[in-house]
Short mmCIF file of C-alpha atoms and ligand atoms in Angstrom, two decimals:
data_model
loop_
_atom_site.label_atom_id
_atom_site.label_comp_id
_atom_site.label_asym_id
_atom_site.label_seq_id
_atom_site.Cartn_x
_atom_site.Cartn_y
_atom_site.Cartn_z
CA UNK A 1 -92.31 -85.92 -120.42
CA UNK A 2 -92.60 -84.02 -123.69
CA UNK A 3 -89.96 -84.16 -126.39
CA UNK A 4 -88.93 -80.60 -125.53
CA UNK A 5 -88.53 -81.39 -121.83
CA UNK A 6 -86.53 -84.47 -122.71
CA UNK A 7 -84.10 -82.34 -124.70
CA UNK A 8 -83.34 -80.41 -121.52
CA UNK A 9 -82.17 -83.45 -119.59
CA UNK A 10 -78.41 -83.37 -119.19
CA UNK A 11 -76.74 -85.03 -122.12
CA UNK A 12 -73.22 -84.98 -120.76
CA UNK A 13 -72.14 -84.61 -117.17
CA UNK A 14 -68.64 -84.23 -115.78
CA UNK A 15 -65.64 -81.92 -116.04
CA UNK A 16 -66.20 -81.23 -119.73
CA UNK A 17 -69.00 -78.87 -118.71
CA UNK A 18 -69.00 -75.63 -116.77
CA UNK A 19 -71.20 -75.73 -113.66
CA UNK A 20 -71.04 -72.38 -111.88
CA UNK A 21 -71.50 -73.65 -108.31
CA UNK A 22 -68.37 -75.78 -108.65
CA UNK A 23 -66.15 -72.70 -109.11
CA UNK A 24 -65.88 -70.10 -106.29
CA UNK A 25 -64.21 -67.66 -108.74
CA UNK A 26 -67.65 -66.58 -110.00
CA UNK A 27 -68.45 -65.15 -106.56
CA UNK A 28 -65.71 -62.55 -107.11
CA UNK A 29 -67.48 -60.51 -109.82
CA UNK A 30 -70.15 -57.79 -109.74
CA UNK A 31 -73.65 -58.75 -110.89
CA UNK A 32 -76.83 -56.72 -111.23
CA UNK A 33 -79.76 -57.57 -108.95
CA UNK A 34 -82.27 -54.90 -109.99
CA UNK A 35 -82.66 -51.47 -111.45
CA UNK A 36 -82.51 -48.50 -109.08
CA UNK A 37 -86.16 -47.81 -109.98
CA UNK A 38 -87.24 -51.25 -108.76
CA UNK A 39 -86.50 -50.16 -105.19
CA UNK A 40 -89.57 -48.29 -104.11
CA UNK A 41 -89.40 -46.13 -100.99
CA UNK A 42 -93.16 -45.59 -100.76
CA UNK A 43 -95.34 -48.15 -98.93
CA UNK A 44 -98.09 -49.76 -100.96
CA UNK A 45 -101.55 -48.70 -99.80
CA UNK A 46 -102.80 -51.03 -97.06
CA UNK A 47 -99.35 -52.43 -96.37
CA UNK A 48 -97.13 -51.67 -93.40
CA UNK A 49 -93.73 -50.30 -94.41
CA UNK A 50 -91.93 -50.65 -97.74
CA UNK A 51 -91.41 -54.10 -99.23
CA UNK A 52 -87.76 -55.16 -99.76
CA UNK A 53 -86.85 -57.26 -102.82
CA UNK A 54 -85.85 -60.90 -102.99
CA UNK A 55 -83.14 -61.75 -105.52
CA UNK A 56 -81.01 -64.82 -106.18
CA UNK A 57 -77.38 -64.77 -107.37
CA UNK A 58 -75.34 -67.94 -107.88
CA UNK A 59 -77.92 -69.86 -105.87
CA UNK A 60 -77.67 -67.46 -102.91
CA UNK A 61 -80.89 -65.79 -101.76
CA UNK A 62 -80.52 -62.08 -101.07
CA UNK A 63 -82.68 -59.30 -99.65
CA UNK A 64 -82.27 -55.87 -101.25
CA UNK A 65 -83.64 -52.68 -99.69
CA UNK A 66 -83.09 -48.95 -99.39
CA UNK A 67 -83.09 -48.06 -95.69
CA UNK A 68 -83.26 -44.31 -96.26
CA UNK A 69 -84.84 -42.81 -99.41
CA UNK A 70 -81.84 -40.46 -99.73
CA UNK A 71 -79.20 -43.07 -98.88
CA UNK A 72 -77.50 -46.01 -100.53
CA UNK A 73 -78.95 -49.46 -101.07
CA UNK A 74 -78.32 -52.33 -98.62
CA UNK A 75 -78.03 -56.03 -99.52
CA UNK A 76 -77.85 -58.99 -97.13
CA UNK A 77 -78.29 -62.75 -97.16
CA UNK A 78 -82.02 -63.43 -97.09
CA UNK A 79 -82.15 -65.37 -93.84
CA UNK A 80 -82.87 -64.17 -90.34
CA UNK A 81 -80.32 -65.34 -87.77
CA UNK A 82 -83.13 -65.87 -85.24
CA UNK A 83 -85.35 -68.59 -86.79
CA UNK A 84 -84.35 -68.54 -90.48
CA UNK A 85 -87.24 -66.51 -91.88
CA UNK A 86 -86.63 -64.93 -95.30
CA UNK A 87 -85.96 -61.28 -94.56
CA UNK A 88 -87.46 -60.34 -97.92
CA UNK A 89 -90.86 -61.17 -96.38
CA UNK A 90 -90.38 -58.28 -93.95
CA UNK A 91 -90.58 -54.54 -94.45
CA UNK A 92 -88.61 -51.32 -94.18
CA UNK A 93 -89.70 -48.63 -91.80
CA UNK A 94 -87.86 -45.73 -90.16
CA UNK A 95 -84.58 -46.74 -91.85
CA UNK A 96 -84.80 -50.24 -90.29
CA UNK A 97 -85.41 -53.60 -91.95
CA UNK A 98 -87.99 -55.56 -89.91
CA UNK A 99 -88.25 -59.36 -89.91
CA UNK A 100 -91.77 -60.59 -90.66
CA UNK A 101 -91.59 -63.46 -88.14
CA UNK A 102 -90.82 -61.86 -84.72
CA UNK A 103 -90.11 -58.27 -85.65
CA UNK A 104 -86.38 -58.00 -84.98
CA UNK A 105 -84.93 -54.88 -86.62
CA UNK A 106 -81.61 -53.96 -88.24
CA UNK A 107 -80.10 -50.77 -89.55
CA UNK A 108 -78.51 -50.07 -92.98
CA UNK A 109 -75.28 -51.93 -92.18
CA UNK A 110 -77.01 -54.95 -90.65
CA UNK A 111 -76.51 -54.07 -86.96
CA UNK A 112 -79.35 -55.31 -84.72
CA UNK A 113 -81.28 -52.33 -83.38
CA UNK A 114 -84.32 -53.84 -81.72
CA UNK A 115 -85.69 -57.13 -80.38
CA UNK A 116 -89.22 -56.05 -79.59
CA UNK A 117 -90.32 -58.73 -77.08
CA UNK A 118 -87.78 -57.61 -74.42
CA UNK A 119 -86.32 -54.42 -75.91
CA UNK A 120 -84.02 -53.70 -72.95
CA UNK A 121 -82.29 -57.08 -72.94
CA UNK A 122 -78.90 -57.38 -74.68
CA UNK A 123 -78.78 -58.43 -78.34
CA UNK A 124 -77.28 -61.87 -78.98
CA UNK A 125 -73.86 -61.70 -80.63
CA UNK A 126 -74.92 -63.52 -83.82
CA UNK A 127 -78.11 -61.52 -84.38
CA UNK A 128 -76.72 -59.16 -87.04
CA UNK A 129 -77.30 -59.53 -90.79
CA UNK A 130 -74.75 -61.05 -93.14
CA UNK A 131 -74.20 -58.11 -95.49
CA UNK A 132 -73.17 -58.29 -99.15
CA UNK A 133 -71.14 -55.60 -100.97
CA UNK A 134 -73.35 -53.43 -103.17
CA UNK A 135 -73.05 -50.44 -105.50
CA UNK A 136 -75.24 -48.35 -107.82
CA UNK A 137 -74.07 -47.71 -111.38
CA UNK A 138 -75.78 -47.14 -114.75
CA UNK A 139 -79.16 -46.99 -112.99
CA UNK A 140 -78.60 -50.55 -111.76
CA UNK A 141 -77.87 -52.12 -108.37
CA UNK A 142 -74.79 -54.38 -108.34
CA UNK A 143 -73.60 -56.93 -105.77
CA UNK A 144 -70.45 -58.98 -105.20
CA UNK A 145 -70.89 -62.08 -103.04
CA UNK A 146 -67.22 -62.56 -102.12
CA UNK A 147 -66.48 -61.03 -98.72
CA UNK A 148 -63.31 -59.07 -97.97
CA UNK A 149 -62.02 -62.10 -96.07
CA UNK A 150 -62.52 -64.13 -99.25
CA UNK A 151 -60.64 -61.53 -101.30
CA UNK A 152 -63.55 -59.41 -102.54
CA UNK A 153 -64.08 -58.60 -106.24
CA UNK A 154 -61.31 -59.46 -108.71
CA UNK A 155 -62.59 -56.94 -111.28
CA UNK A 156 -64.47 -53.65 -110.99
CA UNK A 157 -67.84 -52.79 -112.49
CA UNK A 158 -67.00 -52.26 -116.18
CA UNK A 159 -66.45 -48.67 -117.36
CA UNK A 160 -68.87 -47.40 -120.02
CA UNK A 161 -67.54 -44.31 -121.81
CA UNK A 162 -70.89 -43.41 -123.42
CA UNK A 163 -72.74 -43.22 -120.09
CA UNK A 164 -71.67 -39.64 -119.26
CA UNK A 165 -71.34 -38.48 -122.89
CA UNK A 166 -74.21 -36.09 -123.73
CA UNK A 167 -74.14 -37.33 -127.35
CA UNK A 168 -75.76 -40.53 -126.10
CA UNK A 169 -79.25 -40.69 -124.59
CA UNK A 170 -80.14 -43.40 -122.10
CA UNK A 171 -82.92 -45.92 -122.67
CA UNK A 172 -83.31 -48.35 -119.73
CA UNK A 173 -84.97 -51.50 -121.01
CA UNK A 174 -85.61 -53.58 -117.89
CA UNK A 175 -84.80 -57.26 -117.54
CA UNK A 176 -85.68 -60.67 -118.94
CA UNK A 177 -85.44 -64.06 -117.22
CA UNK A 178 -83.77 -66.88 -119.13
CA UNK A 179 -84.02 -70.58 -118.35
CA UNK A 180 -80.46 -71.20 -119.55
CA UNK A 181 -76.97 -70.76 -118.15
CA UNK A 182 -75.37 -67.30 -118.14
CA UNK A 183 -72.66 -68.72 -120.44
CA UNK A 184 -75.21 -69.80 -123.05
CA UNK A 185 -76.66 -66.30 -123.08
CA UNK A 186 -73.26 -64.61 -123.47
CA UNK A 187 -72.33 -67.01 -126.26
CA UNK A 188 -75.59 -66.29 -128.06
CA UNK A 189 -74.97 -62.55 -127.92
CA UNK A 190 -71.64 -62.81 -129.73
CA UNK A 191 -72.86 -65.40 -132.25
CA UNK A 192 -73.13 -63.69 -135.66
CA UNK A 193 -74.46 -66.84 -137.32
CA UNK A 194 -77.75 -67.00 -135.41
CA UNK A 195 -79.11 -63.60 -136.41
CA UNK A 196 -80.47 -64.59 -139.84
CA UNK A 197 -82.30 -67.59 -138.35
CA UNK A 198 -83.36 -66.96 -134.75
CA UNK A 199 -84.36 -63.40 -135.64
CA UNK A 200 -86.03 -64.22 -138.98
CA UNK A 201 -89.27 -62.55 -137.84
CA UNK A 202 -87.63 -59.31 -136.70
CA UNK A 203 -84.38 -58.17 -138.33
CA UNK A 204 -82.81 -61.36 -139.74
CA UNK A 205 -83.27 -62.98 -143.14
CA UNK A 206 -82.49 -66.70 -143.60
CA UNK A 207 -82.04 -66.06 -147.33
CA UNK A 208 -79.17 -63.70 -146.54
CA UNK A 209 -77.04 -65.49 -143.92
CA UNK A 210 -73.52 -65.04 -145.29
CA UNK A 211 -70.91 -63.19 -143.26
CA UNK A 212 -68.21 -61.19 -145.02
CA UNK A 213 -65.82 -60.95 -142.13
CA UNK A 214 -65.50 -61.89 -138.50
CA UNK A 215 -62.82 -60.84 -136.08
CA UNK A 216 -62.20 -61.75 -132.48
CA UNK A 217 -59.33 -60.82 -130.16
CA UNK A 218 -58.48 -61.21 -126.51
CA UNK A 219 -58.47 -58.19 -124.24
CA UNK A 220 -57.44 -57.79 -120.58
CA UNK A 221 -61.14 -57.78 -119.60
CA UNK A 222 -62.14 -60.68 -121.85
CA UNK A 223 -62.61 -60.48 -125.61
CA UNK A 224 -63.76 -58.17 -128.38
CA UNK A 225 -65.33 -59.22 -131.65
CA UNK A 226 -66.36 -57.14 -134.64
CA UNK A 227 -68.47 -58.28 -137.56
CA UNK A 228 -70.67 -57.00 -140.36
CA UNK A 229 -74.03 -58.73 -140.05
CA UNK A 230 -76.61 -58.60 -142.86
CA UNK A 231 -79.92 -57.36 -141.45
CA UNK A 232 -83.32 -56.36 -142.72
CA UNK A 233 -83.21 -52.94 -141.11
CA UNK A 234 -84.45 -51.59 -137.83
CA UNK A 235 -88.02 -50.34 -137.33
CA UNK A 236 -88.83 -47.49 -139.68
CA UNK A 237 -85.95 -48.33 -142.02
CA UNK A 238 -86.72 -50.13 -145.28
CA UNK A 239 -84.59 -52.55 -147.20
CA UNK A 240 -81.76 -54.91 -146.36
CA UNK A 241 -78.59 -53.37 -145.00
CA UNK A 242 -75.49 -54.26 -143.07
CA UNK A 243 -75.01 -53.64 -139.40
CA UNK A 244 -71.52 -53.26 -137.99
CA UNK A 245 -71.34 -54.70 -134.49
CA UNK A 246 -68.47 -54.26 -132.09
CA UNK A 247 -68.98 -56.45 -129.03
CA UNK A 248 -66.94 -56.51 -125.86
CA UNK A 249 -67.37 -59.33 -123.37
CA UNK A 250 -66.13 -58.40 -119.92
CA UNK A 251 -65.81 -61.84 -118.48
CA UNK A 252 -67.62 -63.50 -117.11
CA UNK A 253 -71.04 -62.05 -118.04
CA UNK A 254 -71.10 -58.35 -118.89
CA UNK A 255 -71.35 -57.14 -122.47
CA UNK A 256 -71.02 -53.82 -124.24
CA UNK A 257 -72.39 -54.16 -127.77
CA UNK A 258 -71.90 -51.22 -130.12
CA UNK A 259 -73.97 -51.32 -133.30
CA UNK A 260 -73.18 -48.82 -136.05
CA UNK A 261 -75.69 -48.52 -138.86
CA UNK A 262 -74.61 -47.29 -142.33
CA UNK A 263 -76.21 -43.88 -141.70
CA UNK A 264 -73.98 -43.42 -138.62
CA UNK A 265 -76.61 -44.11 -135.96
CA UNK A 266 -74.95 -45.54 -132.85
CA UNK A 267 -76.81 -48.03 -130.66
CA UNK A 268 -75.03 -49.38 -127.57
CA UNK A 269 -76.50 -52.22 -125.57
CA UNK A 270 -75.24 -52.78 -122.05
CA UNK A 271 -76.09 -56.35 -121.19
CA UNK A 272 -75.48 -57.25 -117.56
CA UNK A 273 -76.19 -60.96 -117.18
CA UNK A 274 -76.67 -62.26 -113.66
CA UNK A 275 -76.31 -65.98 -112.95
CA UNK A 276 -79.35 -66.81 -110.80
CA UNK A 277 -78.17 -70.39 -110.29
CA UNK A 278 -76.47 -73.11 -112.31
CA UNK A 279 -79.31 -73.29 -114.83
CA UNK A 280 -80.90 -69.89 -115.12
CA UNK A 281 -79.95 -66.26 -115.52
CA UNK A 282 -81.45 -62.82 -115.93
CA UNK A 283 -80.32 -60.09 -118.29
CA UNK A 284 -80.55 -56.41 -117.33
CA UNK A 285 -80.31 -54.22 -120.40
CA UNK A 286 -79.67 -50.51 -120.91
CA UNK A 287 -79.47 -48.96 -124.37
CA UNK A 288 -77.58 -45.79 -125.31
CA UNK A 289 -78.38 -44.07 -128.65
CA UNK A 290 -77.05 -41.16 -130.67
CA UNK A 291 -80.49 -40.19 -132.03
CA UNK A 292 -83.25 -38.33 -130.22
CA UNK A 293 -86.64 -39.17 -128.78
CA UNK A 294 -88.17 -37.35 -131.76
CA UNK A 295 -86.23 -39.60 -134.18
CA UNK A 296 -87.26 -42.79 -132.44
CA UNK A 297 -89.33 -42.91 -129.25
CA UNK A 298 -87.81 -44.92 -126.40
CA UNK A 299 -91.01 -46.98 -126.21
CA UNK A 300 -90.46 -48.21 -129.81
CA UNK A 301 -86.82 -49.11 -129.11
CA UNK A 302 -87.88 -51.08 -126.03
CA UNK A 303 -90.67 -52.88 -127.87
CA UNK A 304 -88.34 -53.98 -130.68
CA UNK A 305 -85.59 -55.14 -128.31
CA UNK A 306 -88.20 -56.98 -126.25
CA UNK A 307 -89.22 -58.97 -129.33
CA UNK A 308 -85.57 -59.74 -130.14
CA UNK A 309 -84.83 -60.94 -126.59
CA UNK A 310 -87.88 -63.20 -126.61
CA UNK A 311 -86.76 -64.74 -129.91
CA UNK A 312 -83.42 -65.66 -128.31
CA UNK A 313 -85.15 -66.81 -125.11
CA UNK A 314 -87.48 -69.11 -127.01
CA UNK A 315 -84.49 -71.05 -128.31
CA UNK A 316 -82.03 -70.75 -125.40
CA UNK A 317 -84.56 -71.93 -122.82
CA UNK A 318 -84.61 -75.29 -124.61
CA UNK A 319 -80.87 -75.94 -124.73
CA UNK A 320 -79.36 -78.56 -122.39
CA UNK A 321 -78.78 -77.46 -118.81
CA UNK A 322 -75.00 -77.71 -118.79
CA UNK A 323 -72.66 -75.48 -120.75
CA UNK A 324 -70.09 -77.44 -122.79
CA UNK A 325 -66.44 -76.45 -122.47
CA UNK A 326 -64.68 -79.37 -124.12
CA UNK A 327 -64.27 -78.86 -127.83
CA UNK A 328 -65.16 -82.45 -128.79
CA UNK A 329 -68.72 -82.11 -127.47
CA UNK A 330 -69.95 -80.00 -130.40
CA UNK A 331 -69.29 -79.46 -134.09
CA UNK A 332 -67.71 -76.09 -134.88
CA UNK A 333 -67.60 -74.12 -138.14
CA UNK A 334 -65.82 -70.95 -139.22
CA UNK A 335 -68.54 -68.68 -137.79
CA UNK A 336 -67.95 -70.15 -134.31
CA UNK A 337 -64.59 -68.50 -133.64
CA UNK A 338 -66.11 -66.14 -131.06
CA UNK A 339 -67.73 -69.02 -129.24
CA UNK A 340 -64.54 -71.07 -129.25
CA UNK A 341 -62.49 -68.24 -127.76
CA UNK A 342 -65.19 -67.59 -125.15
CA UNK A 343 -65.23 -71.25 -124.14
CA UNK A 344 -61.43 -71.29 -123.96
CA UNK A 345 -61.43 -68.20 -121.72
CA UNK A 346 -64.06 -69.69 -119.39
CA UNK A 347 -61.84 -72.76 -119.16
CA UNK A 348 -58.84 -70.59 -118.29
CA UNK A 349 -60.90 -68.66 -115.72
CA UNK A 350 -62.08 -71.74 -113.84
CA UNK A 351 -58.67 -73.43 -113.96
CA UNK A 352 -56.89 -70.30 -112.70
CA UNK A 353 -54.82 -69.83 -115.87
CA UNK A 354 -56.27 -66.37 -116.46
CA UNK A 355 -58.17 -63.73 -114.50
CA UNK A 356 -59.57 -60.48 -115.89
CA UNK A 357 -56.99 -57.72 -115.80
CA UNK A 358 -54.08 -60.15 -115.90
CA UNK A 359 -51.68 -60.04 -118.83
CA UNK A 360 -52.49 -62.44 -121.61
FE1 FES B 1 -86.64 -63.26 -87.78
FE2 FES B 1 -87.55 -64.43 -85.59
S1 FES B 1 -87.10 -65.34 -87.50
S2 FES B 1 -87.17 -62.32 -85.94
CO1 CO B 2 -80.07 -63.09 -130.69
#
């Protein structure tokens, strides 16, 4: 075992840490499984039918497919009721999902349509798919694992005012896998102290780490924090400057980060973080900008943000596997106020003292 691997072994176990699978409340939120563009409706050459996608949310394996190119997406648990084959190994043809093992077929809402060996015999009662609620928003496909019988979602997909505002252009950036908890990644994104150090090779400067102000307040959806962060400038901009960031965390794991540069340029980052399981997550990111493609090509914006995400990933992937909630587990300084409020709100969420939308 290398020293780095050793650092990942759990240092503290027990109720002082947040382990997602221990708290059913996390099943009641919307998470992104893919971008709309990830769902092809054209078969690959040499392959029968269109391949569905396999995704994992909170340790649950899902199959994601588009039954009809003009229709909505379908999502189900990735297990065939017949002999447990992963449905994501199958294919989509003629608006039906086909199991790769014995060829049973289902329609868009998971109703069994065909059992090919004896097609005229009745379908067993438990042969249908276990469907999962899904929606398409911001060019992304969202799911909520909690069924209606379980109470469904406790909060809607967050509203983003800039999305339909023509002053803002859309720059989808794709996704990155992180080998850390979803909570660690949210905490990192509202941590003004890390920028000068983790991002020293992109836009941070360890010789200029001081913060002039930092504000954080609770909101019905979670929290908002605003800070001036010293930066070295974005690509194409020379000289040190200050970046005003205004970050909303819609608990548990969605963020809307508004960055205002001194020249007025607006840069919004939608960060939809999906908990894959207790120890890993994926971030789906969409940027909205007030400049034009001629000012800054989308490819340059993506390349820069890719570098920044990988700088965070390099560090976060090596943090311990459990997310600490109890205050005594870490040392905290003045720049950690955002983190402390976030940890307190996660504690309130899992103990039922607070749910998004409830009064504070
Ligand atoms: Fe799916 Fe048999 S396991 S059809
Ligand atoms: Co960072």
